[in-house]
PDB file of C-alpha atoms in Angstrom:
ATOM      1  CA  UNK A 308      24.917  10.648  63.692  1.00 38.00           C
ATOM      2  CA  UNK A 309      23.486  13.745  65.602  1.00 36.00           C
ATOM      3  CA  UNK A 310      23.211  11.710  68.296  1.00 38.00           C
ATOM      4  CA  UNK A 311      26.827  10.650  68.296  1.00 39.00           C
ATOM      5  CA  UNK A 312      28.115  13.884  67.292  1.00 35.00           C
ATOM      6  CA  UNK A 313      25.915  15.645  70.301  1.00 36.00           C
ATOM      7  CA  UNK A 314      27.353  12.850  72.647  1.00 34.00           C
ATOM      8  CA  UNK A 315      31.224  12.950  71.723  1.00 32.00           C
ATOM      9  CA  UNK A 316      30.619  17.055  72.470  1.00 31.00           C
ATOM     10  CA  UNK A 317      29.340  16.369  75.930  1.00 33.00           C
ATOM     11  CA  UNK A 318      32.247  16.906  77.692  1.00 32.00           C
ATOM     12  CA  UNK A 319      33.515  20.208  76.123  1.00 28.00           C
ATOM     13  CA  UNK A 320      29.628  21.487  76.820  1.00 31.00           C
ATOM     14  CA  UNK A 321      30.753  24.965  78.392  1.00 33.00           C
ATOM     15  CA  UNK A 322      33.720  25.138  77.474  1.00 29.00           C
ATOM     16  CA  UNK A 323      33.253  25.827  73.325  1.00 31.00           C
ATOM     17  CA  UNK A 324      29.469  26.298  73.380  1.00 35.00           C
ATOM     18  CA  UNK A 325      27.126  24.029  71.226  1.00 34.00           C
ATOM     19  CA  UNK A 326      28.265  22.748  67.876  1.00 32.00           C
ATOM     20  CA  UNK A 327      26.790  23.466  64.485  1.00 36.00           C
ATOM     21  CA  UNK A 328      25.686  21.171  62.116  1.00 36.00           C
ATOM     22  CA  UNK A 329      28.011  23.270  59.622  1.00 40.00           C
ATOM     23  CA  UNK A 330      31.438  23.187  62.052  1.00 40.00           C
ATOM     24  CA  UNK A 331      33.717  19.902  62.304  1.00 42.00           C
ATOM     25  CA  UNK A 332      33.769  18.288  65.566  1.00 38.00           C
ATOM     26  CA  UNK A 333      36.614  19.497  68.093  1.00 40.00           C
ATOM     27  CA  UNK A 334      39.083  15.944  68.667  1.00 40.00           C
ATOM     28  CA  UNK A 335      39.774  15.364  72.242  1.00 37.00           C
ATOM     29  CA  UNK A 336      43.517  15.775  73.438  1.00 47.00           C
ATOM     30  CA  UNK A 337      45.402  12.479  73.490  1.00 53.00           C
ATOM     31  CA  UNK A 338      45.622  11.316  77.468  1.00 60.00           C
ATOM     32  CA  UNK A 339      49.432  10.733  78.103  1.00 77.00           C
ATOM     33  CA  UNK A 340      50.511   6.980  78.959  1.00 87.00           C
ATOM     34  CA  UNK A 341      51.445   8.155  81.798  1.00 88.00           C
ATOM     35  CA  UNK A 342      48.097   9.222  83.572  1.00 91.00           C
ATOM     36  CA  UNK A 343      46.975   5.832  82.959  1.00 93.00           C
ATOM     37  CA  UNK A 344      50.303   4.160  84.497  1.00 94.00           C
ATOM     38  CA  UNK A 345      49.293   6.791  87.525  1.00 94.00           C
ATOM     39  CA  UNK A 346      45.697   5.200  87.555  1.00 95.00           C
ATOM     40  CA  UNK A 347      47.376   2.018  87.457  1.00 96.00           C
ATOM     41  CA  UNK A 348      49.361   1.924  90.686  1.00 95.00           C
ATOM     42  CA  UNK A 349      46.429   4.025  92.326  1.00 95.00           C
ATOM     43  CA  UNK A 350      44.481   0.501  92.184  1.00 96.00           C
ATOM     44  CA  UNK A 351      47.503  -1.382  92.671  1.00 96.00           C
ATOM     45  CA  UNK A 352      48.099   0.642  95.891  1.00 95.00           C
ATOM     46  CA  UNK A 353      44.503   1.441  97.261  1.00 95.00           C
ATOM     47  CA  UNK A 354      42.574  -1.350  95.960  1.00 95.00           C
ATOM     48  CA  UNK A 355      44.725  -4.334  95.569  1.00 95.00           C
ATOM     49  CA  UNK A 356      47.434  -3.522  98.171  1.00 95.00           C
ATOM     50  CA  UNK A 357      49.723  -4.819  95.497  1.00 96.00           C
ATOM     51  CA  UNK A 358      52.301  -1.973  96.487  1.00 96.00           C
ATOM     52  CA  UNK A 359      55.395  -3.754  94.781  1.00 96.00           C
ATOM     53  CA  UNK A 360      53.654  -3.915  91.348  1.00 97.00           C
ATOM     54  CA  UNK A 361      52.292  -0.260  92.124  1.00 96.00           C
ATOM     55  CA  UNK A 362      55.651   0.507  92.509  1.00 96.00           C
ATOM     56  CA  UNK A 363      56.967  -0.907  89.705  1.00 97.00           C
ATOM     57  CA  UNK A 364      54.469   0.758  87.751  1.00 96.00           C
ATOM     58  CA  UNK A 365      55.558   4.555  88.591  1.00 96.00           C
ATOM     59  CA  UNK A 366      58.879   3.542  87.681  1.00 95.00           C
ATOM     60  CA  UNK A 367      57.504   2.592  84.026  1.00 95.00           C
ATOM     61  CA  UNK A 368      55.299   5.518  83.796  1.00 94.00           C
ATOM     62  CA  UNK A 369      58.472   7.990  84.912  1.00 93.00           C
ATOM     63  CA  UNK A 370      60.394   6.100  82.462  1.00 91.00           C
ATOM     64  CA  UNK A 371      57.319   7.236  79.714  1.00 89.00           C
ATOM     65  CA  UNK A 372      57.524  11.054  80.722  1.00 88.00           C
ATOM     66  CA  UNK A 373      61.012  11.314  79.274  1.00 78.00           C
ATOM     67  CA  UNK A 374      59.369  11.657  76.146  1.00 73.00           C
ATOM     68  CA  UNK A 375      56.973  14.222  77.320  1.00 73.00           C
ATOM     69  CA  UNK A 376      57.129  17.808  76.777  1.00 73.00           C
ATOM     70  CA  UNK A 377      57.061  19.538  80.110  1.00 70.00           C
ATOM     71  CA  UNK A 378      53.471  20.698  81.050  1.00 76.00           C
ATOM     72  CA  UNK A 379      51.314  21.835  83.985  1.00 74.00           C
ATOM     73  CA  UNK A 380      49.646  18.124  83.519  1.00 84.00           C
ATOM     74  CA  UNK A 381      53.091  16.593  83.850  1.00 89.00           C
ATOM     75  CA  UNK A 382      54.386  18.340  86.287  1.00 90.00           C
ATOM     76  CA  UNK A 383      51.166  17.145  88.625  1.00 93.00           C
ATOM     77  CA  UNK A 384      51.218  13.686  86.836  1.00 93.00           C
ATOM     78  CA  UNK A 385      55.353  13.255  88.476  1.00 94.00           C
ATOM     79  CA  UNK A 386      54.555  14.842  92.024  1.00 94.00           C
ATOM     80  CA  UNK A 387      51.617  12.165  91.928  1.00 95.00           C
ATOM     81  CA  UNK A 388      53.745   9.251  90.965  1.00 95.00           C
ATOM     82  CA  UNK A 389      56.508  10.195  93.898  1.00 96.00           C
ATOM     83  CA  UNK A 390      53.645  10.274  96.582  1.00 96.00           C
ATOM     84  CA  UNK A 391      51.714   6.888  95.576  1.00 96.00           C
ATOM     85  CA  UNK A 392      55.917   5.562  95.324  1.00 96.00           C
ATOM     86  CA  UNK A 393      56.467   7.079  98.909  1.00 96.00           C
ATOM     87  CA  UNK A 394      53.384   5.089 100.237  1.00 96.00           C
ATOM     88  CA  UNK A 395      54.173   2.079  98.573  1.00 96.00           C
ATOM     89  CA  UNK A 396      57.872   1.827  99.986  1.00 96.00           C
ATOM     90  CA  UNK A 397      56.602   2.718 103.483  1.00 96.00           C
ATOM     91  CA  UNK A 398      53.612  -0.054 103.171  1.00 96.00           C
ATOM     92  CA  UNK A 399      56.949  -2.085 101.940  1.00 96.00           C
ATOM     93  CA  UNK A 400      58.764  -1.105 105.178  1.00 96.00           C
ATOM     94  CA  UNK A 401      61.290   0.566 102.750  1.00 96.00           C
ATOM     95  CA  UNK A 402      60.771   3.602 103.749  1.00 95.00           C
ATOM     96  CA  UNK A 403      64.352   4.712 104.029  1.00 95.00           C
ATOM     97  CA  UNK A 404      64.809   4.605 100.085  1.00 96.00           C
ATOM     98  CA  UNK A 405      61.519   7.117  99.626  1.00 96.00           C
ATOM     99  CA  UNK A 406      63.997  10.100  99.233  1.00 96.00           C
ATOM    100  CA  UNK A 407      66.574   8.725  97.751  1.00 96.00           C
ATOM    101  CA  UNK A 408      64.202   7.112  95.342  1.00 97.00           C
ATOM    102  CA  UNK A 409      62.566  10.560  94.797  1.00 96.00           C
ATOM    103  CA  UNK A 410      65.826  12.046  93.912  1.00 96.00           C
ATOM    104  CA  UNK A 411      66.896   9.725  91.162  1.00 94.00           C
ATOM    105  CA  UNK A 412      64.096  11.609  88.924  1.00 93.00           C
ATOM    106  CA  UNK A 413      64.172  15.070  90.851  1.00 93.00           C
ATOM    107  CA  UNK A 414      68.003  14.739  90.409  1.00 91.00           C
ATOM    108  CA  UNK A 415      68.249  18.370  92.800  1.00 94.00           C
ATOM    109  CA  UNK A 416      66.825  18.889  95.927  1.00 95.00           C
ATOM    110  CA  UNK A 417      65.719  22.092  94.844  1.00 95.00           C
ATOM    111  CA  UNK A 418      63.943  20.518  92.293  1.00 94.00           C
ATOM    112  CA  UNK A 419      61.545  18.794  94.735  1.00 96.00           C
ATOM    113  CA  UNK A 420      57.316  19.619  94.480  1.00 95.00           C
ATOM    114  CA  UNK A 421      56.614  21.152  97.656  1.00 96.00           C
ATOM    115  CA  UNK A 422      54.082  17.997  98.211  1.00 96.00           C
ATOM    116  CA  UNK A 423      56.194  15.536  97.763  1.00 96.00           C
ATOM    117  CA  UNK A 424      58.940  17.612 100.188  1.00 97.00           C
ATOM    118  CA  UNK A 425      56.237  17.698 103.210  1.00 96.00           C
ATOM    119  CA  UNK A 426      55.763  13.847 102.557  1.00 96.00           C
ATOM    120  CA  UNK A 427      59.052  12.839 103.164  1.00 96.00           C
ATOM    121  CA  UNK A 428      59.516  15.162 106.134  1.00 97.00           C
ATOM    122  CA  UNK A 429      56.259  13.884 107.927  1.00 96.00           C
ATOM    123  CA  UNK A 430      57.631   9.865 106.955  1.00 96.00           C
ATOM    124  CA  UNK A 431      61.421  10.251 108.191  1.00 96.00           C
ATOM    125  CA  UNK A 432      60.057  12.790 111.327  1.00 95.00           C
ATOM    126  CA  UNK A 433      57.846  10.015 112.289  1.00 95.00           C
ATOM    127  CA  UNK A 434      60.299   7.310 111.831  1.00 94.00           C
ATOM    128  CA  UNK A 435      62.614   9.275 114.079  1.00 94.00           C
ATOM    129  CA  UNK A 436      65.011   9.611 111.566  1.00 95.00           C
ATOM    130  CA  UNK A 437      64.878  13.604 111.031  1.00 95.00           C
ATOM    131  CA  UNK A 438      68.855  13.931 109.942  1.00 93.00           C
ATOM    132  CA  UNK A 439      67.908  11.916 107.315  1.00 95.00           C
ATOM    133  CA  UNK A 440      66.154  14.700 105.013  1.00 96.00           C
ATOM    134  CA  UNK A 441      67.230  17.304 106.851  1.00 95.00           C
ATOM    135  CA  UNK A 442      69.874  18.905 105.009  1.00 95.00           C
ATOM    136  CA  UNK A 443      67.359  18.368 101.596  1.00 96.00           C
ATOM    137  CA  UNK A 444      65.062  20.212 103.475  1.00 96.00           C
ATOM    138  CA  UNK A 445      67.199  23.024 104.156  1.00 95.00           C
ATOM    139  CA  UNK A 446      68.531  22.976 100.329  1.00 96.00           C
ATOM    140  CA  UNK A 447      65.096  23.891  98.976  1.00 97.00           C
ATOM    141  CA  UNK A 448      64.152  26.071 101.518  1.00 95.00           C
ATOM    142  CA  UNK A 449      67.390  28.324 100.981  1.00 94.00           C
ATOM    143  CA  UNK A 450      67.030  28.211  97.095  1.00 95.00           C
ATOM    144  CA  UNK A 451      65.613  31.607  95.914  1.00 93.00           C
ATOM    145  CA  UNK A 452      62.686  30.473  93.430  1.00 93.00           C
ATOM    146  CA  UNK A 453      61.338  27.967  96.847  1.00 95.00           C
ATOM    147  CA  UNK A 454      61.005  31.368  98.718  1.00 92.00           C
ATOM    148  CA  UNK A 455      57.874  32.714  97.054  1.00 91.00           C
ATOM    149  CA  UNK A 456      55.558  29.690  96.670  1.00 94.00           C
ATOM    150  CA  UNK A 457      52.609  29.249  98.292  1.00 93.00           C
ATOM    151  CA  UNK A 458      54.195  26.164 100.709  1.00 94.00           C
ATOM    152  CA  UNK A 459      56.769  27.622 101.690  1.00 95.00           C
ATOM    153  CA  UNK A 460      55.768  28.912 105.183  1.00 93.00           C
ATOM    154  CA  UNK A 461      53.806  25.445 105.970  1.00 95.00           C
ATOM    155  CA  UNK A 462      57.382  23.762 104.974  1.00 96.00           C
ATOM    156  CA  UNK A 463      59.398  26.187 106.705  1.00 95.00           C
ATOM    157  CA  UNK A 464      57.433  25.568 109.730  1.00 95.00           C
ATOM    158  CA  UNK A 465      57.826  21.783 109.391  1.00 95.00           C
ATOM    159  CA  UNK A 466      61.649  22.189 109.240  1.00 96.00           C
ATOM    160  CA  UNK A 467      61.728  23.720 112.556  1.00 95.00           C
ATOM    161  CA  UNK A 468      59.555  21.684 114.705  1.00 95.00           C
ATOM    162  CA  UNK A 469      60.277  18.157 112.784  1.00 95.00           C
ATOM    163  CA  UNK A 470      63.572  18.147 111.711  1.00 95.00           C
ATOM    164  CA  UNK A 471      65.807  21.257 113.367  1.00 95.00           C
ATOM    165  CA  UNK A 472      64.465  21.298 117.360  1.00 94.00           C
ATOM    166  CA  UNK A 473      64.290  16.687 117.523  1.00 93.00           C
ATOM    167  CA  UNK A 474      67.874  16.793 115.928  1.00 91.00           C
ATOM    168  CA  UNK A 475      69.177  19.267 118.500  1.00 90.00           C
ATOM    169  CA  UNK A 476      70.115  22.026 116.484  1.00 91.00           C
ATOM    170  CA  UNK A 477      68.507  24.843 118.237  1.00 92.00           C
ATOM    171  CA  UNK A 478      70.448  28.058 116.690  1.00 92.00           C
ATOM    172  CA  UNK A 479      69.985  26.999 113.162  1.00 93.00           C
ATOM    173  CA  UNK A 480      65.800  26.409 114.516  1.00 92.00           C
ATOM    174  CA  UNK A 481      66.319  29.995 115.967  1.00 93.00           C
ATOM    175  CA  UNK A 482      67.834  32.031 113.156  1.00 93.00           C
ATOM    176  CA  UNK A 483      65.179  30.590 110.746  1.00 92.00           C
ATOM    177  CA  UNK A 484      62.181  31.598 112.929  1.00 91.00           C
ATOM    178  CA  UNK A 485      63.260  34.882 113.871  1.00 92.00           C
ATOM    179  CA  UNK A 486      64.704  35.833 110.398  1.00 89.00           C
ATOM    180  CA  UNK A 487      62.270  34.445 107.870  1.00 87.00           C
ATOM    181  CA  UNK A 488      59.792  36.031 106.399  1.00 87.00           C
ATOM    182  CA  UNK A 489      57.066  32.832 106.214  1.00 87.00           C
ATOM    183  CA  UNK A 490      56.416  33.181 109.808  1.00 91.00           C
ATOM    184  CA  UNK A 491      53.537  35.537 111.364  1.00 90.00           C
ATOM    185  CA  UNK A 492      54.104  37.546 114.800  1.00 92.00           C
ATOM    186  CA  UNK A 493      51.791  34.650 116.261  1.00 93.00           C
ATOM    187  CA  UNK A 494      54.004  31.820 114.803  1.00 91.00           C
ATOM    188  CA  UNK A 495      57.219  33.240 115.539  1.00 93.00           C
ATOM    189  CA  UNK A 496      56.725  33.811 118.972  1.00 93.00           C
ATOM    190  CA  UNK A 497      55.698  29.689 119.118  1.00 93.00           C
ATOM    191  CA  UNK A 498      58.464  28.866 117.692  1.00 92.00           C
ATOM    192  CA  UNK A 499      60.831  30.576 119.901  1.00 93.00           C
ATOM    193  CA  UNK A 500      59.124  29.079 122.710  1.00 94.00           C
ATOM    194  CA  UNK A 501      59.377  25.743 121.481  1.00 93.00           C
ATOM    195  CA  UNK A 502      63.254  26.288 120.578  1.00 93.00           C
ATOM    196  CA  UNK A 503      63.421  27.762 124.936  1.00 92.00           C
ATOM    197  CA  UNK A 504      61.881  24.850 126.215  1.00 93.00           C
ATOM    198  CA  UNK A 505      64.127  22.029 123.615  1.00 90.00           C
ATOM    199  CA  UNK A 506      67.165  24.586 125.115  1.00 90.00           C
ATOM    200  CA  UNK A 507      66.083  24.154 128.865  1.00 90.00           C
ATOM    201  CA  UNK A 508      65.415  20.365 128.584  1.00 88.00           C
ATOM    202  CA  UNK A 509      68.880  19.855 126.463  1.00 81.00           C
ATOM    203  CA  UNK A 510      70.416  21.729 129.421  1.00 81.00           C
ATOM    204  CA  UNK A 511      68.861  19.610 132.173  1.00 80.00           C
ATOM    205  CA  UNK A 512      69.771  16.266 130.190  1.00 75.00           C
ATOM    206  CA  UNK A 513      72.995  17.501 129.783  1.00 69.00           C
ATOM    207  CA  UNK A 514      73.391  18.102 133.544  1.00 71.00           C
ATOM    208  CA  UNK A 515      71.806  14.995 134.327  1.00 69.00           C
ATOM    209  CA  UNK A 516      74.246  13.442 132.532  1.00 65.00           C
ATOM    210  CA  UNK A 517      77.665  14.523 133.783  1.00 58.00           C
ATOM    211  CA  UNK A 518      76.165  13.831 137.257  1.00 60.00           C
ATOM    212  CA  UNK A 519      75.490  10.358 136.493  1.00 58.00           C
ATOM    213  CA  UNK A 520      79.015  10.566 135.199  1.00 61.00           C
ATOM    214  CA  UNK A 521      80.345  11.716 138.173  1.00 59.00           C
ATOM    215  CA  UNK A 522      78.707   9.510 140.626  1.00 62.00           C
ATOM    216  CA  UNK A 523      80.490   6.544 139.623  1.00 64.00           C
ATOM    217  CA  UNK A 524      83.999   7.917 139.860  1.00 64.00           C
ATOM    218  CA  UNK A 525      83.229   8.973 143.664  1.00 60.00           C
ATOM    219  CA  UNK A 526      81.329   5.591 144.423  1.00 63.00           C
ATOM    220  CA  UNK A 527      84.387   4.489 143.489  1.00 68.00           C
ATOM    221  CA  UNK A 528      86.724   6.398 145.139  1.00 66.00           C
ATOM    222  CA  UNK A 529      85.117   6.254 148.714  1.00 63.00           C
ATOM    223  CA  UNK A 530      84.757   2.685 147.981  1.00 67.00           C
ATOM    224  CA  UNK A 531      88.757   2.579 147.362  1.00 69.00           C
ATOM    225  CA  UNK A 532      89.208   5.216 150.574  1.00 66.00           C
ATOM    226  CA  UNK A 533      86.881   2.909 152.496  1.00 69.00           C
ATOM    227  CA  UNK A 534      88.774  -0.281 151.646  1.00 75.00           C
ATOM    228  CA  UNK A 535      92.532   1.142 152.602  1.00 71.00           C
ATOM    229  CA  UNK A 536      91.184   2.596 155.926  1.00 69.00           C
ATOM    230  CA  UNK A 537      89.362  -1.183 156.662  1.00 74.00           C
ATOM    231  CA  UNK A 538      93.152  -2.715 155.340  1.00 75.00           C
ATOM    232  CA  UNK A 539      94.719  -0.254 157.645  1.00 72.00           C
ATOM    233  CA  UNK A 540      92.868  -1.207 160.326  1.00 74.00           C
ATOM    234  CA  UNK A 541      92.926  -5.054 160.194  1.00 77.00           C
ATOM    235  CA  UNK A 542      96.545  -4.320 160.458  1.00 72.00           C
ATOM    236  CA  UNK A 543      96.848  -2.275 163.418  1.00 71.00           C
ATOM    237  CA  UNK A 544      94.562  -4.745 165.018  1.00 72.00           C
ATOM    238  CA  UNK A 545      97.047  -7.726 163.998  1.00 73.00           C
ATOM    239  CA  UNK A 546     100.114  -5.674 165.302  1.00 69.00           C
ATOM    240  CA  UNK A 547      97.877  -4.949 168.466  1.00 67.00           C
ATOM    241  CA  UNK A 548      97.478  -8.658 168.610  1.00 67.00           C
ATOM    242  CA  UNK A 549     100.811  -9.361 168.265  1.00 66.00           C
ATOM    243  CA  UNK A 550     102.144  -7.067 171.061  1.00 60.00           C
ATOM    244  CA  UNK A 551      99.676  -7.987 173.740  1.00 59.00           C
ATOM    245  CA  UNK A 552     100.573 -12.051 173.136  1.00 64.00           C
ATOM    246  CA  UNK A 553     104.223 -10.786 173.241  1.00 57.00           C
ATOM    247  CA  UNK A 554     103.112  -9.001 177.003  1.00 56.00           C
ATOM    248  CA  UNK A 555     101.461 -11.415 178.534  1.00 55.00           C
ATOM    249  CA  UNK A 556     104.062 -14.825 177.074  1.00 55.00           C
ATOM    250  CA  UNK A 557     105.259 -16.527 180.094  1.00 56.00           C
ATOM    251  CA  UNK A 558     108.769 -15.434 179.994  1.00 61.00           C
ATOM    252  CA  UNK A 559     108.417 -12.180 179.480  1.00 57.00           C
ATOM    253  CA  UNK A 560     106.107 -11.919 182.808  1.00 60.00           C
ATOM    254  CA  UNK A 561     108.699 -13.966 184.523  1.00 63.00           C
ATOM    255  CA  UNK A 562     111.694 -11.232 183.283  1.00 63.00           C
ATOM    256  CA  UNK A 563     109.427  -8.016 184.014  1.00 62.00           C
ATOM    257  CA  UNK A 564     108.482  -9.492 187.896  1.00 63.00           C
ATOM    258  CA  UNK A 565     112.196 -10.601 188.601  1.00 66.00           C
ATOM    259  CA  UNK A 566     113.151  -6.885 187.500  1.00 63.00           C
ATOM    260  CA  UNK A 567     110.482  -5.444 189.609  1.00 64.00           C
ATOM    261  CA  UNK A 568     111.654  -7.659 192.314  1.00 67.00           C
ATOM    262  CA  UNK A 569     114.782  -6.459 192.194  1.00 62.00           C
ATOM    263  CA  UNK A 570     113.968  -2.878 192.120  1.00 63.00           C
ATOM    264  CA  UNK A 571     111.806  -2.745 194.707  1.00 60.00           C
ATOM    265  CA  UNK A 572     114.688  -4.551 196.822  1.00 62.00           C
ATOM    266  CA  UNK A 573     117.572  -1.721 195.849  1.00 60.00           C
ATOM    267  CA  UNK A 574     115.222   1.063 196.394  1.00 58.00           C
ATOM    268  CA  UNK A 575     114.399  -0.704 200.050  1.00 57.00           C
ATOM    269  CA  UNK A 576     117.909  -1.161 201.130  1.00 59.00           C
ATOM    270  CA  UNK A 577     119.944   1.879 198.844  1.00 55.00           C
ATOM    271  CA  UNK A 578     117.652   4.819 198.569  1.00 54.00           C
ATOM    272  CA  UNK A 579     120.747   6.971 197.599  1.00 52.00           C
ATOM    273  CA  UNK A 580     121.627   7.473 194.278  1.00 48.00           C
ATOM    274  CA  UNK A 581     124.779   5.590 194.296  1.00 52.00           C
ATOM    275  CA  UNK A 582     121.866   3.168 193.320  1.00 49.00           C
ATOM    276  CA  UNK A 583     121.390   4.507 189.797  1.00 54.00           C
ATOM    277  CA  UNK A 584     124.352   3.130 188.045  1.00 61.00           C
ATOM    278  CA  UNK A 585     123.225   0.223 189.323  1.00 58.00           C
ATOM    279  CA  UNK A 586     119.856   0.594 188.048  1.00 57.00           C
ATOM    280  CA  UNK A 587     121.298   1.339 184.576  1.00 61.00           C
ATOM    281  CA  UNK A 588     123.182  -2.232 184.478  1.00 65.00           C
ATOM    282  CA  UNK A 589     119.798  -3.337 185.778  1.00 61.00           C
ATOM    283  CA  UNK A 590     118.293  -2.010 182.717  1.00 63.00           C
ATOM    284  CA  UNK A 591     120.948  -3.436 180.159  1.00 66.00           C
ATOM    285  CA  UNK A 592     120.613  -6.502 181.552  1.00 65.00           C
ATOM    286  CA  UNK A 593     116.846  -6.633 181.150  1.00 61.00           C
ATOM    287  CA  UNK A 594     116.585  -5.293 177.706  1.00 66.00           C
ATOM    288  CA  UNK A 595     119.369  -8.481 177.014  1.00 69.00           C
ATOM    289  CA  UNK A 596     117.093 -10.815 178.594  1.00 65.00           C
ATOM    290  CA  UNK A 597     114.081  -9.477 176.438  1.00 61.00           C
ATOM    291  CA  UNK A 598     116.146  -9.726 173.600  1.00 67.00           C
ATOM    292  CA  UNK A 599     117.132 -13.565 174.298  1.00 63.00           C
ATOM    293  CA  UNK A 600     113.514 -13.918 174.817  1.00 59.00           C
ATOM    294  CA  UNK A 601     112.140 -12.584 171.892  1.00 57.00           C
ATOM    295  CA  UNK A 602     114.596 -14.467 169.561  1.00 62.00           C
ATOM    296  CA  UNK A 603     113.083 -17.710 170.793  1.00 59.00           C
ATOM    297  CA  UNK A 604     109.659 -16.727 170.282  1.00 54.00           C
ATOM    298  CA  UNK A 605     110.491 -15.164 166.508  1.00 53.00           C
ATOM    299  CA  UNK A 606     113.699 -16.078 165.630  1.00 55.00           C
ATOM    300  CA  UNK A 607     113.307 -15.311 161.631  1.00 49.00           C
ATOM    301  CA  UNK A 608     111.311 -11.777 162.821  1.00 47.00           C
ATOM    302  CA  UNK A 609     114.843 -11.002 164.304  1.00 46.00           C
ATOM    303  CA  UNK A 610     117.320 -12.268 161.769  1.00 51.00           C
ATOM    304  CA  UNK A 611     115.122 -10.383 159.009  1.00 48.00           C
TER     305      UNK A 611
END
């Protein structure tokens, strides 16, 4: 019985000092349900790679610290079970339902262990997903009792370069490095760097951008300029075409060398100018002639 009694003290050795023959032995505290459930899915998880039993498992042992009274054991015992449930939804591929998941037994952001807050920014960051936790993030980071834990410059820091500068929103980045108090001199001045060169690159994509915009609508308006001008152009050359076959028809030729003919013969034997009325009927009578002509070549040209 000494023996026993020496060996069932072992583990307060320290803590109580030795134990008299005279004194009753001390009985260990009862280990909650749900540290065993959270050794459980720890083997389901690591060992077994079971991860939909494991997390089945931290549902049943959340469901078990209803009934607990809130301790400093519990509190570590829930921030444990939402971090072996995180992995097991990611090895899942279910990753999107982590935070949501987290929340149905956090109920408030606010709420959330600091722990189990940095998990789910490092899983949706990495998923490139950042808007998905973002405004969670920024919820406990703005509640007052957040402010003065211990995490809360590591977190702070993980909300700017994770979630605020890939989502694009540089001035809320800005006003939280330069404003909070969680940041050192050092850490500050990195961060504002960071949020300069996301501002410059943003700026050069956006250029980029509306140039690649742009060069489209003038392809295709110099392709539109370029194919009236060749239009224009195929028609001159057709009416070009036309008026040279008109010049050199047969009859035509025949009409313009009898009027030449003729002029040449007036001006030899009537140099004066009672010649020019003359001349004038001469004229009539070839622009008649051309007209006859013409409305044998294109008679519908004519009537039109």
């Amino acid at each position: 019985m000494k023996s026993d009694a020496s060996t069932s003290a072992a583990p307060l050795k320290g803590l109580v000092g030795p134990l008299r023959s005279s004194e009753p032995a001390l009985a260990l505290p009862a280990v909650s349900p749900a540290v065993h459930l959270l050794e459980e899915a720890s083997d389901l998880l690591v060992v077994h790679l079971d991860f939909h039993a494991a997390l089945e498992t931290c549902e049943r042992a959340w469901q078990s610290l209803a009934e607990e009274p809130v301790s400093g054991t519990i509190v570590e015992v829930k921030c444990s079970l939402c971090v072996v449930g995180i992995q097991a939804l990611a090895e899942m591929d279910r990753w999107r339902e982590a935070l949501s998941w987290v929340l149905r037994y956090y109920q408030v952001p606010e709420k959330l262990p600091p722990k189990v807050l940095e998990l789910c920014i490092l899983l949706y960051s990495k998923m490139k997903e950042p808007g998905a936790v973002l405004d969670v993030a920024s919820a406990w980071l703005q509640d007052p009792d957040n402010q003065g834990l211990p995490d809360y410059g590591s977190l702070a820091r993980l909300h700017v370069f994770r979630l605020l500068l890939p989502s694009g929103r540089l001035s809320e980045a800005e006003e939280l490095a330069v404003r909070s108090a969680a940041f050192s001199e050092e850490q500050r001045v990195e961060a504002l760097q960071a949020i300069h060169l996301a501002r410059q690159q943003h700026t050069q994509e956006h250029t980029q951008e509306h140039s690649d915009s742009q060069e489209p609508q003038k392809l295709r308006q110099e392709g539109s300029f370029s194919q009236k001008l060749l239009s224009l152009l195929m028609l001159l050359r057709r009416l070009w075409g036309s008026v040279v076959s008109h010049l050199l028809s047969q009859p035509f030729r025949k009409g313009l060398l009898a009027a030449l003919i003729l002029c040449l013969l007036i001006l030899r034997f009537d140099p004066a100018p009672s010649s020019l009325p003359f001349l004038y009927q001469l004229t009539q009578l070839f622009r008649r002639i051309q007209k006859a002509t013409l409305s044998r070549l294109y008679p519908l040209a004519l009537r039109d």
